[in-house]
PDB file of C-alpha atoms in Angstrom:
ATOM      1  CA  UNK M  76     -69.901   9.371 -86.249  1.00 74.00           C
ATOM      2  CA  UNK M  77     -70.137   9.267 -90.036  1.00 81.00           C
ATOM      3  CA  UNK M  78     -68.439  12.678 -90.206  1.00 87.00           C
ATOM      4  CA  UNK M  79     -65.614  11.489 -87.955  1.00 84.00           C
ATOM      5  CA  UNK M  80     -64.949   8.433 -90.078  1.00 83.00           C
ATOM      6  CA  UNK M  81     -64.977  10.541 -93.237  1.00 87.00           C
ATOM      7  CA  UNK M  82     -62.534  13.092 -91.769  1.00 90.00           C
ATOM      8  CA  UNK M  83     -60.257  10.248 -90.635  1.00 88.00           C
ATOM      9  CA  UNK M  84     -60.238   8.669 -94.099  1.00 88.00           C
ATOM     10  CA  UNK M  85     -61.805   5.371 -93.084  1.00 78.00           C
ATOM     11  CA  UNK M  86     -59.703   4.748 -89.972  1.00 84.00           C
ATOM     12  CA  UNK M  87     -61.230   1.923 -87.897  1.00 84.00           C
ATOM     13  CA  UNK M  88     -61.088   4.158 -84.808  1.00 85.00           C
ATOM     14  CA  UNK M  89     -62.281   7.750 -84.406  1.00 85.00           C
ATOM     15  CA  UNK M  90     -62.174   9.626 -81.136  1.00 84.00           C
ATOM     16  CA  UNK M  91     -63.130  12.892 -79.474  1.00 85.00           C
ATOM     17  CA  UNK M  92     -61.064  14.068 -76.520  1.00 83.00           C
ATOM     18  CA  UNK M  93     -61.984  16.304 -73.570  1.00 81.00           C
ATOM     19  CA  UNK M  94     -65.679  15.440 -73.532  1.00 85.00           C
ATOM     20  CA  UNK M  95     -67.295  17.002 -70.464  1.00 83.00           C
ATOM     21  CA  UNK M  96     -69.506  15.111 -68.031  1.00 84.00           C
ATOM     22  CA  UNK M  97     -72.458  17.177 -69.258  1.00 88.00           C
ATOM     23  CA  UNK M  98     -71.779  16.242 -72.875  1.00 90.00           C
ATOM     24  CA  UNK M  99     -71.328  12.583 -71.948  1.00 90.00           C
ATOM     25  CA  UNK M 100     -74.723  12.554 -70.240  1.00 92.00           C
ATOM     26  CA  UNK M 101     -76.365  13.964 -73.369  1.00 91.00           C
ATOM     27  CA  UNK M 102     -74.812  11.155 -75.451  1.00 88.00           C
ATOM     28  CA  UNK M 103     -76.012   8.363 -73.155  1.00 87.00           C
ATOM     29  CA  UNK M 104     -77.318   5.393 -75.115  1.00 87.00           C
ATOM     30  CA  UNK M 105     -75.122   6.035 -78.141  1.00 85.00           C
ATOM     31  CA  UNK M 106     -72.705   3.481 -79.627  1.00 83.00           C
ATOM     32  CA  UNK M 107     -69.703   5.441 -78.323  1.00 88.00           C
ATOM     33  CA  UNK M 108     -67.218   3.782 -75.988  1.00 89.00           C
ATOM     34  CA  UNK M 109     -65.849   5.861 -73.117  1.00 91.00           C
ATOM     35  CA  UNK M 110     -62.386   5.934 -71.553  1.00 90.00           C
ATOM     36  CA  UNK M 111     -61.011   8.103 -68.775  1.00 88.00           C
ATOM     37  CA  UNK M 112     -58.436  10.685 -69.839  1.00 88.00           C
ATOM     38  CA  UNK M 113     -55.311  11.657 -67.925  1.00 92.00           C
ATOM     39  CA  UNK M 114     -56.229  14.543 -65.602  1.00 94.00           C
ATOM     40  CA  UNK M 115     -55.211  18.155 -66.110  1.00 96.00           C
ATOM     41  CA  UNK M 116     -53.064  19.971 -63.558  1.00 98.00           C
ATOM     42  CA  UNK M 117     -54.819  22.929 -61.926  1.00 98.00           C
ATOM     43  CA  UNK M 118     -52.907  25.604 -59.980  1.00 98.00           C
ATOM     44  CA  UNK M 119     -53.644  28.788 -58.080  1.00 98.00           C
ATOM     45  CA  UNK M 120     -52.704  31.561 -60.490  1.00 98.00           C
ATOM     46  CA  UNK M 121     -51.366  33.863 -57.778  1.00 98.00           C
ATOM     47  CA  UNK M 122     -49.048  31.113 -56.478  1.00 98.00           C
ATOM     48  CA  UNK M 123     -47.452  30.656 -59.883  1.00 98.00           C
ATOM     49  CA  UNK M 124     -47.256  34.392 -60.476  1.00 98.00           C
ATOM     50  CA  UNK M 125     -45.404  34.991 -57.198  1.00 98.00           C
ATOM     51  CA  UNK M 126     -43.366  31.772 -56.759  1.00 98.00           C
ATOM     52  CA  UNK M 127     -43.032  32.655 -53.086  1.00 97.00           C
ATOM     53  CA  UNK M 128     -41.679  30.430 -50.321  1.00 97.00           C
ATOM     54  CA  UNK M 129     -39.481  27.344 -50.144  1.00 97.00           C
ATOM     55  CA  UNK M 130     -41.873  25.286 -52.275  1.00 97.00           C
ATOM     56  CA  UNK M 131     -40.882  27.329 -55.335  1.00 98.00           C
ATOM     57  CA  UNK M 132     -37.257  28.012 -54.426  1.00 97.00           C
ATOM     58  CA  UNK M 133     -35.732  26.276 -57.471  1.00 97.00           C
ATOM     59  CA  UNK M 134     -38.135  27.828 -59.999  1.00 98.00           C
ATOM     60  CA  UNK M 135     -37.627  31.264 -58.463  1.00 97.00           C
ATOM     61  CA  UNK M 136     -33.849  30.883 -58.675  1.00 97.00           C
ATOM     62  CA  UNK M 137     -34.045  30.014 -62.369  1.00 97.00           C
ATOM     63  CA  UNK M 138     -36.282  33.027 -63.077  1.00 97.00           C
ATOM     64  CA  UNK M 139     -33.849  35.249 -61.186  1.00 96.00           C
ATOM     65  CA  UNK M 140     -31.016  33.851 -63.288  1.00 95.00           C
ATOM     66  CA  UNK M 141     -32.791  34.896 -66.482  1.00 95.00           C
ATOM     67  CA  UNK M 142     -33.399  38.384 -65.117  1.00 93.00           C
ATOM     68  CA  UNK M 143     -29.808  38.667 -63.968  1.00 92.00           C
ATOM     69  CA  UNK M 144     -27.897  37.219 -66.912  1.00 84.00           C
ATOM     70  CA  UNK M 145     -30.114  37.363 -70.014  1.00 77.00           C
ATOM     71  CA  UNK M 146     -31.713  40.205 -71.949  1.00 87.00           C
ATOM     72  CA  UNK M 147     -34.980  38.379 -72.563  1.00 94.00           C
ATOM     73  CA  UNK M 148     -37.883  40.450 -73.859  1.00 95.00           C
ATOM     74  CA  UNK M 149     -41.476  39.243 -74.082  1.00 97.00           C
ATOM     75  CA  UNK M 150     -43.987  40.495 -76.630  1.00 97.00           C
ATOM     76  CA  UNK M 151     -47.228  39.307 -78.255  1.00 97.00           C
ATOM     77  CA  UNK M 152     -46.920  36.768 -81.054  1.00 98.00           C
ATOM     78  CA  UNK M 153     -47.422  38.164 -84.543  1.00 96.00           C
ATOM     79  CA  UNK M 154     -47.890  36.552 -87.950  1.00 92.00           C
ATOM     80  CA  UNK M 155     -44.342  37.562 -88.840  1.00 95.00           C
ATOM     81  CA  UNK M 156     -42.995  35.290 -86.080  1.00 97.00           C
ATOM     82  CA  UNK M 157     -44.164  32.076 -87.741  1.00 97.00           C
ATOM     83  CA  UNK M 158     -40.871  31.264 -89.490  1.00 97.00           C
ATOM     84  CA  UNK M 159     -38.771  32.015 -86.411  1.00 97.00           C
ATOM     85  CA  UNK M 160     -41.067  29.901 -84.234  1.00 98.00           C
ATOM     86  CA  UNK M 161     -40.786  27.038 -86.703  1.00 97.00           C
ATOM     87  CA  UNK M 162     -36.982  27.222 -86.537  1.00 97.00           C
ATOM     88  CA  UNK M 163     -37.111  27.265 -82.748  1.00 98.00           C
ATOM     89  CA  UNK M 164     -39.519  24.328 -82.664  1.00 97.00           C
ATOM     90  CA  UNK M 165     -37.169  22.229 -84.812  1.00 96.00           C
ATOM     91  CA  UNK M 166     -34.222  23.150 -82.585  1.00 96.00           C
ATOM     92  CA  UNK M 167     -36.252  22.330 -79.474  1.00 95.00           C
ATOM     93  CA  UNK M 168     -37.246  18.920 -80.874  1.00 94.00           C
ATOM     94  CA  UNK M 169     -33.587  18.157 -81.604  1.00 93.00           C
ATOM     95  CA  UNK M 170     -32.666  19.143 -78.054  1.00 93.00           C
ATOM     96  CA  UNK M 171     -35.408  16.898 -76.670  1.00 89.00           C
ATOM     97  CA  UNK M 172     -34.273  13.985 -78.845  1.00 88.00           C
ATOM     98  CA  UNK M 173     -30.759  14.273 -77.445  1.00 87.00           C
ATOM     99  CA  UNK M 174     -32.291  13.112 -74.183  1.00 78.00           C
ATOM    100  CA  UNK M 175     -33.363   9.875 -75.952  1.00 72.00           C
ATOM    101  CA  UNK M 176     -37.127  10.072 -75.320  1.00 72.00           C
ATOM    102  CA  UNK M 177     -39.038   6.802 -75.086  1.00 80.00           C
ATOM    103  CA  UNK M 178     -41.293   5.685 -77.927  1.00 84.00           C
ATOM    104  CA  UNK M 179     -44.341   7.536 -76.590  1.00 81.00           C
ATOM    105  CA  UNK M 180     -42.313  10.716 -76.132  1.00 82.00           C
ATOM    106  CA  UNK M 181     -41.040  10.447 -79.702  1.00 84.00           C
ATOM    107  CA  UNK M 182     -44.560   9.952 -81.053  1.00 86.00           C
ATOM    108  CA  UNK M 183     -45.748  13.046 -79.168  1.00 87.00           C
ATOM    109  CA  UNK M 184     -42.915  15.144 -80.599  1.00 86.00           C
ATOM    110  CA  UNK M 185     -43.843  14.029 -84.121  1.00 87.00           C
ATOM    111  CA  UNK M 186     -47.530  14.692 -83.470  1.00 87.00           C
ATOM    112  CA  UNK M 187     -46.804  18.164 -82.076  1.00 93.00           C
ATOM    113  CA  UNK M 188     -45.362  19.486 -85.337  1.00 93.00           C
ATOM    114  CA  UNK M 189     -48.707  19.631 -87.156  1.00 93.00           C
ATOM    115  CA  UNK M 190     -50.465  21.086 -84.111  1.00 95.00           C
ATOM    116  CA  UNK M 191     -47.918  23.887 -83.744  1.00 97.00           C
ATOM    117  CA  UNK M 192     -48.163  24.710 -87.450  1.00 96.00           C
ATOM    118  CA  UNK M 193     -51.906  25.157 -86.982  1.00 96.00           C
ATOM    119  CA  UNK M 194     -51.400  27.295 -83.874  1.00 97.00           C
ATOM    120  CA  UNK M 195     -48.937  29.629 -85.611  1.00 97.00           C
ATOM    121  CA  UNK M 196     -51.134  29.979 -88.683  1.00 96.00           C
ATOM    122  CA  UNK M 197     -54.635  30.413 -87.255  1.00 96.00           C
ATOM    123  CA  UNK M 198     -54.204  30.706 -83.476  1.00 96.00           C
ATOM    124  CA  UNK M 199     -55.823  34.129 -83.421  1.00 94.00           C
ATOM    125  CA  UNK M 200     -58.927  32.743 -85.160  1.00 95.00           C
ATOM    126  CA  UNK M 201     -59.053  29.973 -82.551  1.00 95.00           C
ATOM    127  CA  UNK M 202     -58.986  32.496 -79.710  1.00 96.00           C
ATOM    128  CA  UNK M 203     -55.431  31.687 -78.617  1.00 98.00           C
ATOM    129  CA  UNK M 204     -53.178  34.191 -76.857  1.00 97.00           C
ATOM    130  CA  UNK M 205     -49.565  33.942 -78.007  1.00 98.00           C
ATOM    131  CA  UNK M 206     -46.351  35.331 -76.522  1.00 98.00           C
ATOM    132  CA  UNK M 207     -42.785  35.112 -77.808  1.00 98.00           C
ATOM    133  CA  UNK M 208     -39.583  35.470 -75.793  1.00 97.00           C
ATOM    134  CA  UNK M 209     -36.762  37.181 -77.637  1.00 96.00           C
ATOM    135  CA  UNK M 210     -33.083  37.025 -76.686  1.00 92.00           C
ATOM    136  CA  UNK M 211     -31.528  39.812 -78.671  1.00 86.00           C
ATOM    137  CA  UNK M 212     -33.059  39.596 -82.133  1.00 86.00           C
ATOM    138  CA  UNK M 213     -33.753  35.850 -81.944  1.00 93.00           C
ATOM    139  CA  UNK M 214     -36.969  34.120 -80.862  1.00 97.00           C
ATOM    140  CA  UNK M 215     -35.885  31.855 -78.001  1.00 97.00           C
ATOM    141  CA  UNK M 216     -39.299  30.791 -76.691  1.00 98.00           C
ATOM    142  CA  UNK M 217     -43.019  30.990 -77.265  1.00 98.00           C
ATOM    143  CA  UNK M 218     -46.229  30.013 -75.542  1.00 98.00           C
ATOM    144  CA  UNK M 219     -49.914  29.932 -76.446  1.00 98.00           C
ATOM    145  CA  UNK M 220     -52.922  29.626 -74.188  1.00 98.00           C
ATOM    146  CA  UNK M 221     -56.609  30.419 -73.979  1.00 98.00           C
ATOM    147  CA  UNK M 222     -59.345  31.221 -71.498  1.00 97.00           C
ATOM    148  CA  UNK M 223     -60.905  27.893 -70.556  1.00 94.00           C
ATOM    149  CA  UNK M 224     -63.426  29.633 -68.258  1.00 94.00           C
ATOM    150  CA  UNK M 225     -63.722  33.281 -67.176  1.00 95.00           C
ATOM    151  CA  UNK M 226     -61.413  32.558 -64.220  1.00 97.00           C
ATOM    152  CA  UNK M 227     -59.152  29.810 -65.638  1.00 98.00           C
ATOM    153  CA  UNK M 228     -56.385  30.346 -68.186  1.00 98.00           C
ATOM    154  CA  UNK M 229     -55.095  27.202 -69.911  1.00 98.00           C
ATOM    155  CA  UNK M 230     -51.493  26.973 -71.094  1.00 98.00           C
ATOM    156  CA  UNK M 231     -51.759  24.984 -74.308  1.00 97.00           C
ATOM    157  CA  UNK M 232     -48.151  24.868 -75.557  1.00 97.00           C
ATOM    158  CA  UNK M 233     -44.794  26.187 -74.398  1.00 97.00           C
ATOM    159  CA  UNK M 234     -41.473  25.889 -76.203  1.00 98.00           C
ATOM    160  CA  UNK M 235     -38.220  27.335 -74.881  1.00 97.00           C
ATOM    161  CA  UNK M 236     -34.641  26.935 -76.076  1.00 96.00           C
ATOM    162  CA  UNK M 237     -33.238  24.327 -73.693  1.00 94.00           C
ATOM    163  CA  UNK M 238     -29.743  25.806 -73.976  1.00 94.00           C
ATOM    164  CA  UNK M 239     -30.932  28.856 -72.004  1.00 94.00           C
ATOM    165  CA  UNK M 240     -31.254  27.760 -68.340  1.00 94.00           C
ATOM    166  CA  UNK M 241     -34.362  29.129 -66.681  1.00 96.00           C
ATOM    167  CA  UNK M 242     -36.064  30.370 -69.842  1.00 97.00           C
ATOM    168  CA  UNK M 243     -38.933  27.870 -69.633  1.00 97.00           C
ATOM    169  CA  UNK M 244     -39.594  28.714 -65.983  1.00 97.00           C
ATOM    170  CA  UNK M 245     -39.406  32.456 -66.664  1.00 97.00           C
ATOM    171  CA  UNK M 246     -41.771  32.244 -69.636  1.00 98.00           C
ATOM    172  CA  UNK M 247     -44.258  30.188 -67.609  1.00 98.00           C
ATOM    173  CA  UNK M 248     -44.143  32.577 -64.648  1.00 98.00           C
ATOM    174  CA  UNK M 249     -44.661  35.625 -66.837  1.00 98.00           C
ATOM    175  CA  UNK M 250     -47.574  33.915 -68.583  1.00 98.00           C
ATOM    176  CA  UNK M 251     -49.173  33.296 -65.194  1.00 98.00           C
ATOM    177  CA  UNK M 252     -48.545  36.897 -64.124  1.00 98.00           C
ATOM    178  CA  UNK M 253     -50.264  38.208 -67.242  1.00 98.00           C
ATOM    179  CA  UNK M 254     -53.191  35.843 -66.689  1.00 98.00           C
ATOM    180  CA  UNK M 255     -53.459  37.053 -63.076  1.00 98.00           C
ATOM    181  CA  UNK M 256     -53.564  40.684 -64.167  1.00 97.00           C
ATOM    182  CA  UNK M 257     -56.376  39.772 -66.551  1.00 97.00           C
ATOM    183  CA  UNK M 258     -58.485  38.118 -63.859  1.00 97.00           C
ATOM    184  CA  UNK M 259     -57.355  34.492 -63.692  1.00 98.00           C
ATOM    185  CA  UNK M 260     -57.790  32.671 -60.389  1.00 98.00           C
ATOM    186  CA  UNK M 261     -56.506  29.379 -61.786  1.00 98.00           C
ATOM    187  CA  UNK M 262     -54.008  28.092 -64.324  1.00 98.00           C
ATOM    188  CA  UNK M 263     -54.708  24.850 -66.173  1.00 98.00           C
ATOM    189  CA  UNK M 264     -51.464  23.299 -67.463  1.00 98.00           C
ATOM    190  CA  UNK M 265     -53.090  20.360 -69.278  1.00 96.00           C
ATOM    191  CA  UNK M 266     -52.052  16.746 -68.578  1.00 95.00           C
ATOM    192  CA  UNK M 267     -48.628  15.112 -68.429  1.00 94.00           C
ATOM    193  CA  UNK M 268     -49.154  12.611 -71.302  1.00 90.00           C
ATOM    194  CA  UNK M 269     -47.997   9.919 -68.852  1.00 89.00           C
ATOM    195  CA  UNK M 270     -44.373  11.020 -69.377  1.00 89.00           C
ATOM    196  CA  UNK M 271     -42.298  10.794 -66.145  1.00 90.00           C
ATOM    197  CA  UNK M 272     -40.228  13.909 -66.856  1.00 89.00           C
ATOM    198  CA  UNK M 273     -43.243  16.055 -67.665  1.00 92.00           C
ATOM    199  CA  UNK M 274     -45.104  14.659 -64.667  1.00 95.00           C
ATOM    200  CA  UNK M 275     -42.256  15.615 -62.350  1.00 96.00           C
ATOM    201  CA  UNK M 276     -42.047  19.124 -63.791  1.00 95.00           C
ATOM    202  CA  UNK M 277     -45.778  19.721 -63.360  1.00 97.00           C
ATOM    203  CA  UNK M 278     -45.911  18.242 -59.870  1.00 98.00           C
ATOM    204  CA  UNK M 279     -43.036  20.536 -58.853  1.00 97.00           C
ATOM    205  CA  UNK M 280     -45.418  23.493 -59.240  1.00 98.00           C
ATOM    206  CA  UNK M 281     -47.780  22.004 -56.613  1.00 98.00           C
ATOM    207  CA  UNK M 282     -51.215  21.676 -58.235  1.00 98.00           C
ATOM    208  CA  UNK M 283     -54.241  22.313 -56.039  1.00 98.00           C
ATOM    209  CA  UNK M 284     -56.292  19.752 -57.974  1.00 97.00           C
ATOM    210  CA  UNK M 285     -56.122  17.149 -60.719  1.00 96.00           C
ATOM    211  CA  UNK M 286     -59.223  17.504 -62.868  1.00 91.00           C
TER     212      UNK M 286
END
């Protein structure tokens, strides 16, 4: 606890997120206070890789639109992509702000900037897998994830130019396909931050569990 307070420069509150039940049991009797966290969305990896059936009709149509009308190319993220990803992130934030996000949504956008800077700079050292989507010679999307367990791939962040219809859905599907090829049975898409729009988007992919 002393380390946390020092790192947080004397803030009256310090917190650790994503504590497991096993870790919580080991810390029983401490002065820590516990609070439930919003659950993560867990999906069958093969379902998201295939997008088969009526349940995924709209997502499949958007992916088909990208394949039919856009020359999008996916490749691994490299250190040389940092500046282009930063430009895209700023454009994406502006696009999100045009939708007049509520106060919590605005706070999350501001908070994301520092996290994405860290991901671009040292994601490889953190064990993250990054992919960029290029439209012509411009970076139009990127995503980073990591192996949460040997059979579960977690999608940590995803940013896609909102002026390109279907790009976000296409990037997500291709991420899930790659994870499937590498042995994933499940995809963890994190929580919805209690934002109605994000909740609706994640529910539309039909999670098999909320964990």
